[in-house]
XYZ file of C-alpha atoms in Angstrom:
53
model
C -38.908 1.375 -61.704
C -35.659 2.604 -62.788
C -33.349 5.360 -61.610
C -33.180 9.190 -63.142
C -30.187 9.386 -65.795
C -29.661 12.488 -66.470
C -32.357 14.438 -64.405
C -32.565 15.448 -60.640
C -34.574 12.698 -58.795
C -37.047 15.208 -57.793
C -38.408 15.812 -61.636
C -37.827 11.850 -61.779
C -40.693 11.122 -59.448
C -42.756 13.848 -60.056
C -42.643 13.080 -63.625
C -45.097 11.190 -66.066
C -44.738 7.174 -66.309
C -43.440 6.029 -69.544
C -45.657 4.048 -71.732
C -43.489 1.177 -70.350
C -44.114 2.099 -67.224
C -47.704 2.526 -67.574
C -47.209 -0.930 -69.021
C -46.038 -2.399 -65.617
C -48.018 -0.976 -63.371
C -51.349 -2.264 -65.664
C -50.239 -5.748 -64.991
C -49.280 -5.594 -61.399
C -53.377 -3.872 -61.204
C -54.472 -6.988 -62.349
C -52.395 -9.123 -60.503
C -53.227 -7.138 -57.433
C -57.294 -7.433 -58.086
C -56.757 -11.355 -58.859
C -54.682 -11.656 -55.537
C -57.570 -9.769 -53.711
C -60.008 -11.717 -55.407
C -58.480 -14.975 -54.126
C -57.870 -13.685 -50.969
C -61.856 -13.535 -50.765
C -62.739 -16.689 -52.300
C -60.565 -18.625 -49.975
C -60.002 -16.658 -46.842
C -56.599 -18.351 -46.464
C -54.252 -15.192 -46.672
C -51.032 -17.069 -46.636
C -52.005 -19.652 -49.357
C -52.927 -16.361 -50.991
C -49.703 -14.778 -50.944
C -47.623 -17.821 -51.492
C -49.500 -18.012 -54.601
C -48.792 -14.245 -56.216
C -45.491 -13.397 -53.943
């Protein structure tokens, strides 16, 4: 995520996500669930996280 511009970094993080943000954060949910997903399947953690780090 990016860094406040022009409004104290408390307000920043306690703010609402943009729809850009909201954006990001709906892939990476679906990358995490497909990551956990595999991680069950196979049972091989590090194949696992060579494959979605």
């Amino acid at each position: 995520m990016d860094h406040p511009q022009k409004m104290s970094v408390v307000d920043y993080v306690l703010g609402k996500f943009t729809p850009a943000e909201v954006a990001k954060f709906d892939d990476a949910k679906i990358t995490a669930l497909a990551a956990v997903e595999a991680w069950l399947a196979n049972d091989d953690f590090a194949a696992v996280m060579n494959q979605y780090n």
